[in-house]
Amino acid sequence: MHAVEVADLVKSYPKNPAPAVDHLSFQVQAGEIFGLLGPNGAGKTTTVGVLTTRVLPSGGTAKVGGVDVAADPVSARRKVAVVPQRVNLDRGLNARQNLVFHASYHGLPRRERNRLADELLERMGLADKRTARVDDLSGGQAQRLMIARALIHRPEVLFLDEPSTGLDPQARLFVHDRVRELRGEGVTVVLTTHDMDEAEKLSDRVGIVDHGRLLTLDTPSALIKALPGSGTVDAAVRADGPDEQRVRELLGEVAGVQQVERIGGADGQLRLRLYSDGEPSALLGPVARVLDEHRLPVTDLSLGSASLEDVFIELTGRELR
Amino acid sequence: MTRTAQRSNAAARLRAFTAVLGRDVFVTGRELPSFLAQVLVQPVAMLFIFGKVLGSLGYTQPGYAQILLPGMVALNAFLVALQNTSFPLVLDFSYSREIEDRLLAPMPVSWVAVEKMLFGAARGLFAALLMIPLGMWMLGEIRWELSGLWFAVLCMVLGSLTGATVGMTVGTAVPPRRINIIFAVILAPLMFTGATQFPWAQLGSLRWFQVLCAFNPLTYVSEGMRGALLPQVPHMSPWVCLVALVAACALFGALGVKLFLRRALD
């Protein structure tokens, strides 16, 4: 049985002619970390809303742990947990009480909810914050507390919405480690994000949606491999030298270079990515020669590899939403 | 589904409901002083000015305090229930989103609405009961017909429930950015057209105002209580009060739940 099963799902709103979710179908295996990616307004949040019983579908079916969420939302709520992007902790309660009361809504006996609350606070690195008021928690602490709250009723499927937006790198790594642990425990995780790096690192498989439709679904490495013209070369020159426009023009004229794109340069360097129409390693020699001929101070020249972000941009385009 | 599974399902839902109610009671217990200030300062001030100050200055007739106290108790039952249901909801659905946790509890979403109304009504009833000893002590010489006490309590209970259902309707119908409007356009008119400071039955000379007051459910709480405790003062028939309150409760309860579902589910 699949942990999540979405079949021909449609959600349309009366005010909007284009459906937010348009005949979407996918399945998530039990124990898998599944990344649901898409630009803003692609229909990710609506899809997760349907699966967590907060959005009523207009058509199709959505099942969580074998339970149809539209037909039996009460049973479905026992199987899912949500960690939203915005803090929605109970401000009338302290950190530990947030966990204990949530567990009581889900019918856990008193002794068990106390034990689990302490255990989860410990595991989420919040043991010294047990009596802290919600308003006194930092962004990262609130996020961890919401994960702890989501786990306390032992859901089969955990929905994480943009889990590391606004977190510092330490907190981000901590959250990533905890998410991987969950997979080890057999909890299915559905992750919505537009942080491609995060999706690539965490997900077993990713589905990319746009305009409410599924564009592709596979493992991150398979998606990257399938990307047309995935080979690139990254070149960096010292920024105090020539102006950017000239360097780009020079490199654009090298045979085999399809496109030149700036990828960074805040660190006193000008970093450019060259897209090859053939084998990218064939560009290394000619590029080095051109740079040397024009006495440009090269600091780095390397074969780049495409990332999930390239796949994402390739599929969903560059225009702003 | 087998019958035992159904029964355990129902038990789980009921457990979730009582746990959510338990949370609200727990939080109120923690915030008791601010809750008491919220429910007592305004009615006590009103009782003091209209019942005590104006009386001692000779601007009101002797006995006016008698008429005022049941009205103030009714006002507290109705308005405290209304405010304690509507304001938290407006905040919950906009700024804090705390309610999301409750909406994902394993029970029907409409039960969350019922819980909010029941809890708001309980706060209203508590505030109303507190007013009785406080008012008696402040005003002195209150003589109530004790045989009518049960009916007065019934009116208080129904008044709190009606206030909570109106609060649910208002709290889910008014968009958060218009929360100020609740005060100006809803609360103040309700306060002054609810027959709390005057007996409705004696408004014959202001016919239009009497008709207007008849549209305010609070009028039936005040009149019902006054009729039961002070039978000598002209009042509405108790049956009219009872029927009107039950009808208002059903009407606003259904409307409130409907609007709540619209806000809670997309």
Coordinates of C-alpha atoms in Angstrom, one line a residue:
Chain A
M1 CA 0.0 0.0 0.0
H2 CA 1.2 3.5 -0.8
A3 CA 1.6 6.0 2.0
V4 CA 0.2 8.8 -0.2
E5 CA -1.9 8.2 -3.3
V6 CA -3.1 11.1 -5.3
A7 CA -5.2 10.2 -8.4
D8 CA -6.6 12.7 -10.9
L9 CA -6.8 15.3 -8.2
V10 CA -8.5 18.6 -9.1
K11 CA -9.0 21.7 -7.1
S12 CA -10.6 24.8 -8.5
Y13 CA -11.7 28.0 -6.8
P14 CA -14.9 29.8 -7.9
K15 CA -13.1 33.1 -8.4
N16 CA -10.3 31.6 -10.5
P17 CA -10.9 30.0 -13.9
A18 CA -7.6 28.1 -14.0
P19 CA -7.6 25.2 -11.5
A20 CA -5.0 25.3 -8.7
V21 CA -4.5 21.6 -9.0
D22 CA -5.2 20.1 -12.4
H23 CA -5.6 16.3 -12.7
L24 CA -2.6 15.6 -10.6
S25 CA -1.6 12.0 -9.9
F26 CA 1.4 10.6 -7.9
Q27 CA 2.2 8.1 -5.3
V28 CA 4.6 8.2 -2.3
Q29 CA 6.0 4.9 -1.0
A30 CA 5.8 4.2 2.7
G31 CA 9.0 5.2 4.4
E32 CA 10.1 7.5 1.6
I33 CA 11.2 11.1 1.6
F34 CA 9.3 12.7 -1.2
G35 CA 10.0 16.2 -2.4
L36 CA 7.2 18.2 -4.0
L37 CA 8.8 21.0 -5.9
G38 CA 7.3 23.9 -7.9
P39 CA 7.4 27.6 -8.3
N40 CA 5.1 29.8 -6.1
G41 CA 1.5 29.2 -7.0
A42 CA 2.2 25.9 -8.7
G43 CA -0.3 24.0 -6.5
K44 CA 2.0 22.4 -3.9
T45 CA 0.4 24.0 -0.9
T46 CA -3.1 23.3 -2.2
T47 CA -2.1 19.6 -2.8
V48 CA -0.7 19.3 0.7
G49 CA -3.9 21.1 2.0
V50 CA -6.1 18.4 0.4
L51 CA -3.9 15.6 1.8
T52 CA -4.1 17.2 5.3
T53 CA -7.9 17.6 5.1
R54 CA -7.8 21.4 5.2
V55 CA -8.7 21.9 1.5
L56 CA -11.7 20.1 0.0
P57 CA -11.0 18.6 -3.4
S58 CA -13.1 19.4 -6.4
G59 CA -12.4 16.1 -8.1
G60 CA -10.3 13.0 -8.1
T61 CA -9.1 11.2 -5.0
A62 CA -6.4 11.6 -2.4
K63 CA -5.6 8.9 0.1
V64 CA -3.2 8.9 3.1
G65 CA -2.3 5.6 4.6
G66 CA -5.1 4.1 2.6
V67 CA -7.8 6.5 3.9
D68 CA -9.7 8.7 1.5
V69 CA -9.2 12.2 3.0
A70 CA -12.4 13.6 1.5
A71 CA -14.6 10.6 2.6
D72 CA -13.2 10.2 6.1
P73 CA -11.2 13.3 7.2
V74 CA -11.3 12.4 10.9
S75 CA -9.5 9.1 10.4
A76 CA -7.1 10.7 7.9
R77 CA -6.2 13.3 10.6
R78 CA -4.8 10.6 12.8
K79 CA -2.4 9.5 10.1
V80 CA -1.0 12.8 9.1
A81 CA 1.0 15.6 10.8
V82 CA 1.9 19.0 9.4
V83 CA 4.8 21.3 10.0
P84 CA 3.7 24.6 8.5
Q85 CA 5.9 27.3 7.2
R86 CA 4.5 29.9 9.6
V87 CA 4.6 29.4 13.3
N88 CA 1.2 28.3 14.5
L89 CA 2.1 27.1 18.0
D90 CA -0.3 27.7 20.9
R91 CA 0.8 31.0 22.5
G92 CA -1.3 30.3 25.6
L93 CA 0.9 27.4 26.4
N94 CA 4.6 26.8 27.0
A95 CA 6.8 24.6 24.9
R96 CA 6.2 21.4 26.7
Q97 CA 2.5 22.0 27.2
N98 CA 2.2 22.5 23.4
L99 CA 3.3 18.9 23.0
V100 CA 1.3 17.5 25.8
F101 CA -2.0 19.1 24.8
H102 CA -1.5 18.2 21.2
A103 CA -1.0 14.6 22.3
S104 CA -4.2 14.8 24.4
Y105 CA -6.2 15.9 21.3
H106 CA -5.0 12.7 19.7
G107 CA -6.1 10.6 22.7
L108 CA -2.7 9.6 24.0
P109 CA -2.9 8.5 27.7
R110 CA -1.4 11.0 30.2
R111 CA 1.6 9.0 31.2
E112 CA 2.6 8.4 27.6
R113 CA 2.2 11.9 26.5
N114 CA 4.3 13.2 29.3
R115 CA 7.0 10.7 28.5
L116 CA 6.9 11.4 24.7
A117 CA 6.9 15.1 25.3
D118 CA 10.1 14.9 27.3
E119 CA 11.7 12.5 24.9
L120 CA 10.9 14.7 21.9
L121 CA 12.1 17.9 23.6
E122 CA 15.4 16.2 24.3
R123 CA 15.7 14.9 20.7
M124 CA 14.9 18.2 19.2
G125 CA 17.5 20.0 21.4
L126 CA 14.8 21.8 23.4
A127 CA 15.3 20.2 26.8
D128 CA 16.3 23.5 28.4
K129 CA 13.3 25.3 26.8
R130 CA 10.6 23.1 28.1
T131 CA 8.9 25.9 30.1
A132 CA 9.7 28.7 27.7
R133 CA 6.8 30.6 26.3
V134 CA 6.2 30.3 22.5
D135 CA 6.9 34.0 22.0
D136 CA 10.4 33.7 23.6
L137 CA 11.5 30.9 21.2
S138 CA 13.8 31.7 18.3
G139 CA 12.7 30.9 14.7
G140 CA 14.7 27.7 14.7
Q141 CA 13.5 26.6 18.1
A142 CA 9.8 27.2 17.1
Q143 CA 10.4 25.2 14.0
R144 CA 11.9 22.3 16.0
L145 CA 9.0 22.5 18.5
M146 CA 6.5 22.2 15.6
I147 CA 8.3 19.1 14.3
A148 CA 8.2 17.6 17.8
R149 CA 4.5 18.4 18.0
A150 CA 3.9 16.8 14.7
L151 CA 5.7 13.6 15.7
I152 CA 4.1 13.1 19.1
H153 CA 0.9 11.4 17.8
R154 CA 3.0 9.1 15.7
P155 CA 1.8 10.0 12.2
E156 CA 2.3 7.8 9.2
V157 CA 3.0 10.7 6.9
L158 CA 4.6 13.9 7.9
F159 CA 4.2 17.0 5.7
L160 CA 6.9 19.5 6.0
D161 CA 6.3 22.9 4.3
E162 CA 9.5 24.8 3.5
P163 CA 11.3 23.2 6.5
S164 CA 14.4 25.4 6.6
T165 CA 13.3 28.8 5.3
G166 CA 14.7 31.4 7.6
L167 CA 16.9 29.0 9.6
D168 CA 20.6 29.4 10.1
P169 CA 22.9 26.7 8.7
Q170 CA 23.3 24.9 12.0
A171 CA 19.5 24.7 12.5
R172 CA 19.1 23.7 8.9
L173 CA 21.6 20.8 9.3
F174 CA 19.9 19.8 12.5
V175 CA 16.5 19.6 10.9
H176 CA 17.9 17.7 7.9
D177 CA 19.4 15.1 10.2
R178 CA 16.1 14.7 12.1
V179 CA 14.2 14.3 8.8
R180 CA 16.6 11.5 7.7
E181 CA 16.2 9.8 11.0
L182 CA 12.5 9.7 10.5
R183 CA 13.0 7.7 7.3
G184 CA 14.9 5.2 9.3
E185 CA 11.9 4.9 11.6
G186 CA 9.6 4.2 8.7
V187 CA 7.8 7.6 8.8
T188 CA 6.9 8.8 5.3
V189 CA 7.9 12.5 4.7
V190 CA 6.5 14.7 2.1
L191 CA 8.5 17.9 1.7
T192 CA 7.5 21.0 -0.1
T193 CA 10.2 23.4 -0.9
H194 CA 11.8 25.6 -3.4
D195 CA 15.2 25.2 -1.9
M196 CA 16.6 22.9 -4.6
D197 CA 19.7 22.1 -2.6
E198 CA 17.6 20.9 0.3
A199 CA 15.4 18.8 -2.0
E200 CA 18.3 17.2 -3.7
K201 CA 20.0 16.3 -0.4
L202 CA 17.0 15.0 1.4
S203 CA 14.6 13.5 -1.1
D204 CA 14.5 9.9 -2.4
R205 CA 12.3 11.1 -5.2
V206 CA 11.0 14.4 -6.3
G207 CA 8.0 15.5 -8.2
I208 CA 8.1 18.9 -10.0
V209 CA 4.7 20.5 -10.4
D210 CA 3.7 23.7 -12.2
H211 CA 0.2 25.1 -13.0
G212 CA -1.3 22.3 -10.9
R213 CA 0.2 19.6 -13.1
L214 CA 3.0 17.1 -12.6
L215 CA 5.9 17.8 -14.9
T216 CA 8.2 15.0 -13.9
L217 CA 8.9 12.6 -11.1
D218 CA 12.1 10.6 -10.4
T219 CA 15.1 10.4 -8.2
P220 CA 17.1 13.7 -8.1
S221 CA 20.1 12.0 -9.8
A222 CA 18.0 10.5 -12.6
L223 CA 16.4 13.9 -13.3
I224 CA 19.8 15.6 -13.5
K225 CA 21.2 12.9 -15.7
A226 CA 18.3 13.3 -18.1
L227 CA 18.7 17.1 -18.4
P228 CA 19.6 18.0 -22.0
G229 CA 23.0 19.7 -22.2
S230 CA 23.7 19.2 -18.6
G231 CA 27.4 19.7 -18.9
T232 CA 28.8 23.0 -17.8
V233 CA 32.2 24.7 -17.1
D234 CA 32.6 27.2 -14.3
A235 CA 35.2 29.9 -14.7
A236 CA 36.3 32.5 -12.2
V237 CA 38.4 35.6 -12.7
R238 CA 39.5 38.3 -10.3
A239 CA 37.0 41.0 -10.3
D240 CA 39.4 43.9 -10.1
G241 CA 40.5 43.1 -13.7
P242 CA 38.3 43.6 -16.7
D243 CA 34.6 44.4 -16.7
E244 CA 32.1 41.6 -16.8
Q245 CA 30.6 42.4 -20.1
R246 CA 33.9 42.0 -21.9
V247 CA 34.7 38.7 -20.3
R248 CA 31.3 37.3 -21.2
E249 CA 31.6 38.4 -24.8
L250 CA 35.0 36.8 -25.1
L251 CA 33.9 33.5 -23.6
G252 CA 30.7 33.5 -25.6
E253 CA 32.7 33.5 -28.7
V254 CA 34.6 30.3 -27.8
A255 CA 33.5 27.4 -30.0
G256 CA 31.1 25.0 -28.3
V257 CA 29.8 27.6 -25.7
Q258 CA 26.1 27.9 -25.9
Q259 CA 25.4 30.4 -23.2
V260 CA 27.3 32.3 -20.5
E261 CA 25.7 33.0 -17.2
R262 CA 26.9 34.9 -14.1
I263 CA 26.6 32.7 -11.0
G264 CA 28.3 34.7 -8.3
G265 CA 31.0 37.1 -7.6
A266 CA 30.6 38.6 -4.2
D267 CA 33.9 37.3 -3.0
G268 CA 36.1 39.5 -5.1
Q269 CA 35.8 37.1 -8.0
L270 CA 33.6 37.1 -11.1
R271 CA 32.1 33.6 -11.5
L272 CA 30.7 32.6 -14.8
R273 CA 29.0 29.3 -15.9
L274 CA 29.4 28.2 -19.5
Y275 CA 26.9 25.9 -21.0
S276 CA 28.3 23.5 -23.5
D277 CA 26.5 22.0 -26.5
G278 CA 28.7 19.0 -26.5
E279 CA 31.1 17.4 -24.0
P280 CA 32.0 20.1 -21.4
S281 CA 35.5 18.9 -20.8
A282 CA 36.3 19.8 -24.4
L283 CA 35.8 23.5 -23.4
L284 CA 38.5 23.6 -20.7
G285 CA 41.4 24.0 -23.1
P286 CA 39.9 26.7 -25.4
V287 CA 38.5 28.6 -22.5
A288 CA 41.9 28.6 -20.6
R289 CA 43.6 29.7 -23.8
V290 CA 41.2 32.7 -24.4
L291 CA 41.5 33.9 -20.9
D292 CA 45.3 33.6 -21.0
E293 CA 45.6 35.4 -24.3
H294 CA 43.7 38.3 -22.9
R295 CA 45.7 38.3 -19.7
L296 CA 42.7 37.8 -17.5
P297 CA 43.6 36.7 -14.0
V298 CA 42.0 33.2 -13.7
T299 CA 41.3 32.0 -10.2
D300 CA 39.3 28.9 -10.9
L301 CA 38.3 26.8 -13.9
S302 CA 36.4 23.6 -13.3
L303 CA 33.9 21.2 -14.7
G304 CA 30.5 22.0 -13.3
S305 CA 27.8 19.5 -12.8
A306 CA 24.2 20.3 -13.3
S307 CA 22.0 20.4 -10.2
L308 CA 18.4 19.9 -9.4
E309 CA 18.0 23.7 -9.8
D310 CA 19.0 23.4 -13.5
V311 CA 16.3 20.7 -13.9
F312 CA 13.8 22.9 -12.2
I313 CA 14.5 26.0 -14.3
E314 CA 14.6 23.9 -17.4
L315 CA 11.1 22.6 -16.7
T316 CA 9.4 25.6 -15.2
G317 CA 11.1 28.5 -17.0
R318 CA 12.8 31.6 -15.9
E319 CA 10.1 34.1 -15.7
L320 CA 9.2 35.5 -12.3
R321 CA 5.9 34.4 -10.7
Chain B
M1 CA -17.2 -0.5 9.6
T2 CA -18.2 -2.8 12.5
R3 CA -20.1 -1.6 15.4
T4 CA -17.2 -1.8 17.8
A5 CA -15.0 0.2 15.5
Q6 CA -17.7 2.8 15.1
R7 CA -18.0 3.0 18.9
S8 CA -14.3 3.4 19.4
N9 CA -14.3 6.0 16.7
A10 CA -17.0 8.0 18.4
A11 CA -15.1 7.7 21.7
A12 CA -11.9 9.0 20.1
R13 CA -13.8 12.0 18.7
L14 CA -15.4 12.7 22.1
R15 CA -11.9 12.4 23.7
A16 CA -10.5 14.9 21.3
F17 CA -13.4 17.3 22.0
T18 CA -13.0 17.2 25.8
A19 CA -9.2 17.6 25.4
V20 CA -9.7 20.7 23.3
L21 CA -12.2 22.0 25.9
G22 CA -9.7 21.1 28.6
R23 CA -7.1 23.2 26.9
D24 CA -9.3 26.3 26.9
V25 CA -10.2 25.8 30.6
F26 CA -6.5 25.3 31.4
V27 CA -5.4 28.5 29.7
T28 CA -8.3 30.5 31.3
G29 CA -7.1 29.3 34.7
R30 CA -3.7 30.6 34.0
E31 CA -5.0 34.0 32.9
L32 CA -7.6 34.3 35.6
P33 CA -6.7 37.9 36.7
S34 CA -6.8 39.3 33.2
F35 CA -10.0 37.4 32.5
L36 CA -11.7 38.8 35.7
A37 CA -10.6 42.3 34.7
Q38 CA -12.0 41.8 31.3
V39 CA -15.4 40.7 32.4
L40 CA -15.9 42.8 35.5
V41 CA -14.6 46.3 35.1
Q42 CA -17.1 47.5 32.6
P43 CA -20.3 46.2 34.2
V44 CA -19.2 47.1 37.7
A45 CA -18.5 50.7 36.5
M46 CA -21.9 50.9 34.9
L47 CA -23.6 49.5 37.9
F48 CA -21.8 52.0 40.1
I49 CA -22.7 55.0 38.0
F50 CA -26.3 54.2 37.1
G51 CA -27.2 52.3 40.3
K52 CA -25.3 54.1 42.9
V53 CA -24.0 57.5 41.9
L54 CA -27.1 58.8 40.0
G55 CA -29.3 57.3 42.8
S56 CA -27.5 59.2 45.6
L57 CA -27.6 62.4 43.6
G58 CA -31.3 62.0 43.2
Y59 CA -31.4 61.7 39.4
T60 CA -32.9 58.2 39.4
Q61 CA -36.0 57.1 41.2
P62 CA -35.6 54.8 44.2
G63 CA -35.8 51.2 43.0
Y64 CA -34.0 51.8 39.8
A65 CA -31.1 49.8 41.1
Q66 CA -33.5 46.9 41.4
I67 CA -34.3 47.1 37.7
L68 CA -30.7 47.6 36.7
L69 CA -29.1 44.6 38.4
P70 CA -30.9 41.8 36.5
G71 CA -30.2 43.7 33.3
M72 CA -26.5 44.0 34.1
V73 CA -26.3 40.2 34.9
A74 CA -28.0 39.5 31.6
L75 CA -25.7 41.9 29.8
N76 CA -22.6 40.1 31.2
A77 CA -23.9 36.7 30.3
F78 CA -24.6 37.7 26.7
L79 CA -21.8 40.1 25.9
V80 CA -19.0 38.3 27.6
A81 CA -20.0 35.1 25.8
L82 CA -20.1 37.0 22.5
Q83 CA -16.8 38.7 22.9
N84 CA -15.0 35.6 24.2
T85 CA -16.2 33.7 21.2
S86 CA -15.6 36.3 18.5
F87 CA -12.3 38.0 19.3
P88 CA -10.2 34.9 19.8
L89 CA -11.6 33.5 16.5
V90 CA -10.7 36.7 14.6
L91 CA -7.1 36.4 15.9
D92 CA -6.9 32.7 15.4
F93 CA -7.9 32.9 11.8
S94 CA -5.6 35.7 10.9
Y95 CA -2.6 36.5 13.1
S96 CA -1.9 33.5 15.4
R97 CA -3.3 30.6 13.4
E98 CA -3.3 28.7 16.6
I99 CA -6.6 27.1 15.8
E100 CA -4.9 25.0 13.0
D101 CA -3.7 22.5 15.6
R102 CA -7.3 22.1 16.8
L103 CA -8.7 21.8 13.2
L104 CA -6.3 18.8 12.7
A105 CA -7.5 17.0 15.8
P106 CA -9.3 13.8 15.0
M107 CA -12.8 15.1 15.3
P108 CA -15.2 16.8 12.8
V109 CA -14.3 20.4 12.2
S110 CA -17.8 21.5 13.2
W111 CA -17.1 20.2 16.6
V112 CA -14.3 22.7 17.0
A113 CA -16.9 25.4 16.3
V114 CA -19.2 23.9 18.9
E115 CA -16.4 23.7 21.4
K116 CA -15.6 27.4 20.9
M117 CA -19.2 28.4 21.4
L118 CA -19.6 26.2 24.5
F119 CA -16.5 27.6 26.0
G120 CA -17.5 31.2 25.2
A121 CA -20.9 30.5 26.8
A122 CA -19.2 29.1 29.9
R123 CA -17.2 32.2 30.3
G124 CA -20.3 34.3 29.9
L125 CA -22.2 32.3 32.5
F126 CA -19.3 32.6 34.9
A127 CA -19.1 36.4 34.4
A128 CA -22.9 36.7 34.9
L129 CA -22.9 34.6 38.1
L130 CA -20.0 36.7 39.5
M131 CA -22.1 39.9 39.0
I132 CA -24.9 38.7 41.3
P133 CA -23.0 38.8 44.7
L134 CA -21.0 41.8 43.5
G135 CA -24.1 43.8 42.5
M136 CA -25.9 42.9 45.7
W137 CA -23.0 44.1 47.8
M138 CA -22.6 47.3 45.8
L139 CA -26.2 48.3 45.6
G140 CA -27.5 46.9 48.9
E141 CA -31.3 46.4 49.4
I142 CA -31.8 44.0 46.5
R143 CA -35.0 42.0 47.0
W144 CA -35.5 39.2 44.5
E145 CA -38.4 36.8 44.2
L146 CA -36.4 33.6 45.0
S147 CA -39.1 31.3 43.5
G148 CA -38.2 32.8 40.1
L149 CA -34.5 32.0 40.5
W150 CA -34.5 28.8 38.5
F151 CA -36.0 30.6 35.5
A152 CA -33.5 33.4 35.8
V153 CA -30.7 30.9 35.8
L154 CA -32.2 29.3 32.7
C155 CA -32.3 32.7 31.0
M156 CA -28.7 33.2 31.9
V157 CA -27.7 29.9 30.5
L158 CA -29.6 30.5 27.3
G159 CA -28.4 34.0 27.1
S160 CA -24.8 32.9 27.4
L161 CA -25.3 30.3 24.7
T162 CA -27.1 32.8 22.4
G163 CA -24.3 35.4 23.0
A164 CA -21.7 32.7 22.0
T165 CA -23.6 31.8 18.8
V166 CA -23.9 35.4 17.8
G167 CA -20.1 35.7 18.6
M168 CA -19.3 32.8 16.4
T169 CA -21.3 34.4 13.6
V170 CA -19.7 37.8 14.0
G171 CA -16.2 36.4 14.6
T172 CA -16.2 34.3 11.4
A173 CA -18.1 36.8 9.2
V174 CA -16.1 39.9 9.9
P175 CA -12.7 40.0 8.1
P176 CA -9.8 40.5 10.5
R177 CA -8.8 43.9 9.2
R178 CA -12.3 45.2 10.1
I179 CA -12.2 44.0 13.7
N180 CA -12.7 47.6 14.9
I181 CA -16.1 47.5 13.4
I182 CA -17.2 44.9 15.8
F183 CA -17.0 47.4 18.6
A184 CA -18.6 50.4 16.9
V185 CA -21.3 48.8 14.8
I186 CA -22.1 45.6 16.7
L187 CA -21.3 45.7 20.4
A188 CA -22.4 49.2 21.3
P189 CA -25.9 48.9 19.7
L190 CA -26.3 45.5 21.2
M191 CA -25.5 46.9 24.6
F192 CA -28.0 49.7 24.5
T193 CA -30.9 48.0 22.7
G194 CA -31.0 45.0 25.0
A195 CA -33.4 46.3 27.7
T196 CA -30.7 45.9 30.2
Q197 CA -31.1 49.5 31.7
F198 CA -34.9 49.7 31.2
P199 CA -37.9 47.4 31.2
W200 CA -38.9 46.7 27.7
A201 CA -42.6 46.4 28.4
Q202 CA -42.7 50.1 29.6
L203 CA -41.4 51.5 26.3
G204 CA -44.9 52.1 24.9
S205 CA -44.3 55.8 24.4
L206 CA -41.2 55.0 22.3
R207 CA -42.8 52.5 20.0
W208 CA -40.1 52.5 17.3
F209 CA -37.4 51.9 19.9
Q210 CA -39.4 49.1 21.5
V211 CA -39.7 47.4 18.1
L212 CA -36.0 47.9 17.5
C213 CA -35.1 46.3 20.9
A214 CA -37.2 43.3 20.0
F215 CA -34.7 42.4 17.3
N216 CA -31.9 42.1 19.9
P217 CA -31.7 38.7 21.6
L218 CA -30.3 40.3 24.7
T219 CA -33.7 41.9 25.3
Y220 CA -35.2 38.5 26.0
V221 CA -32.5 37.6 28.5
S222 CA -33.0 40.8 30.4
E223 CA -36.8 40.6 30.3
G224 CA -36.8 36.9 31.2
M225 CA -34.6 37.5 34.2
R226 CA -36.4 40.7 35.4
G227 CA -39.8 39.0 35.0
A228 CA -38.6 36.0 37.1
L229 CA -36.9 38.0 39.9
L230 CA -39.0 41.2 40.0
P231 CA -42.5 40.0 39.0
Q232 CA -44.1 43.3 40.0
V233 CA -42.2 45.2 37.3
P234 CA -44.0 45.1 33.9
H235 CA -42.3 42.5 31.7
M236 CA -42.5 40.2 28.7
S237 CA -44.2 36.8 29.1
P238 CA -41.6 34.2 30.1
W239 CA -42.7 31.9 27.3
V240 CA -42.0 34.5 24.7
C241 CA -38.5 35.0 26.2
L242 CA -37.8 31.3 26.2
V243 CA -39.0 30.7 22.6
A244 CA -37.1 33.7 21.3
L245 CA -33.9 32.7 22.9
V246 CA -34.1 29.1 21.7
A247 CA -34.9 30.3 18.2
A248 CA -32.0 32.8 18.2
C249 CA -29.6 30.2 19.6
A250 CA -30.6 27.7 16.8
L251 CA -30.5 30.3 14.1
F252 CA -27.1 31.9 15.0
G253 CA -25.7 28.5 16.0
A254 CA -26.4 27.1 12.6
L255 CA -25.2 30.2 10.8
G256 CA -22.0 30.4 13.0
V257 CA -21.1 26.8 12.3
K258 CA -21.6 27.3 8.6
L259 CA -19.4 30.4 8.5
F260 CA -16.8 28.7 10.6
L261 CA -16.6 25.8 8.2
R262 CA -16.2 28.3 5.4
R263 CA -13.2 29.9 7.1
A264 CA -11.7 26.6 8.3
L265 CA -11.9 24.6 5.1
D266 CA -10.8 25.9 1.8

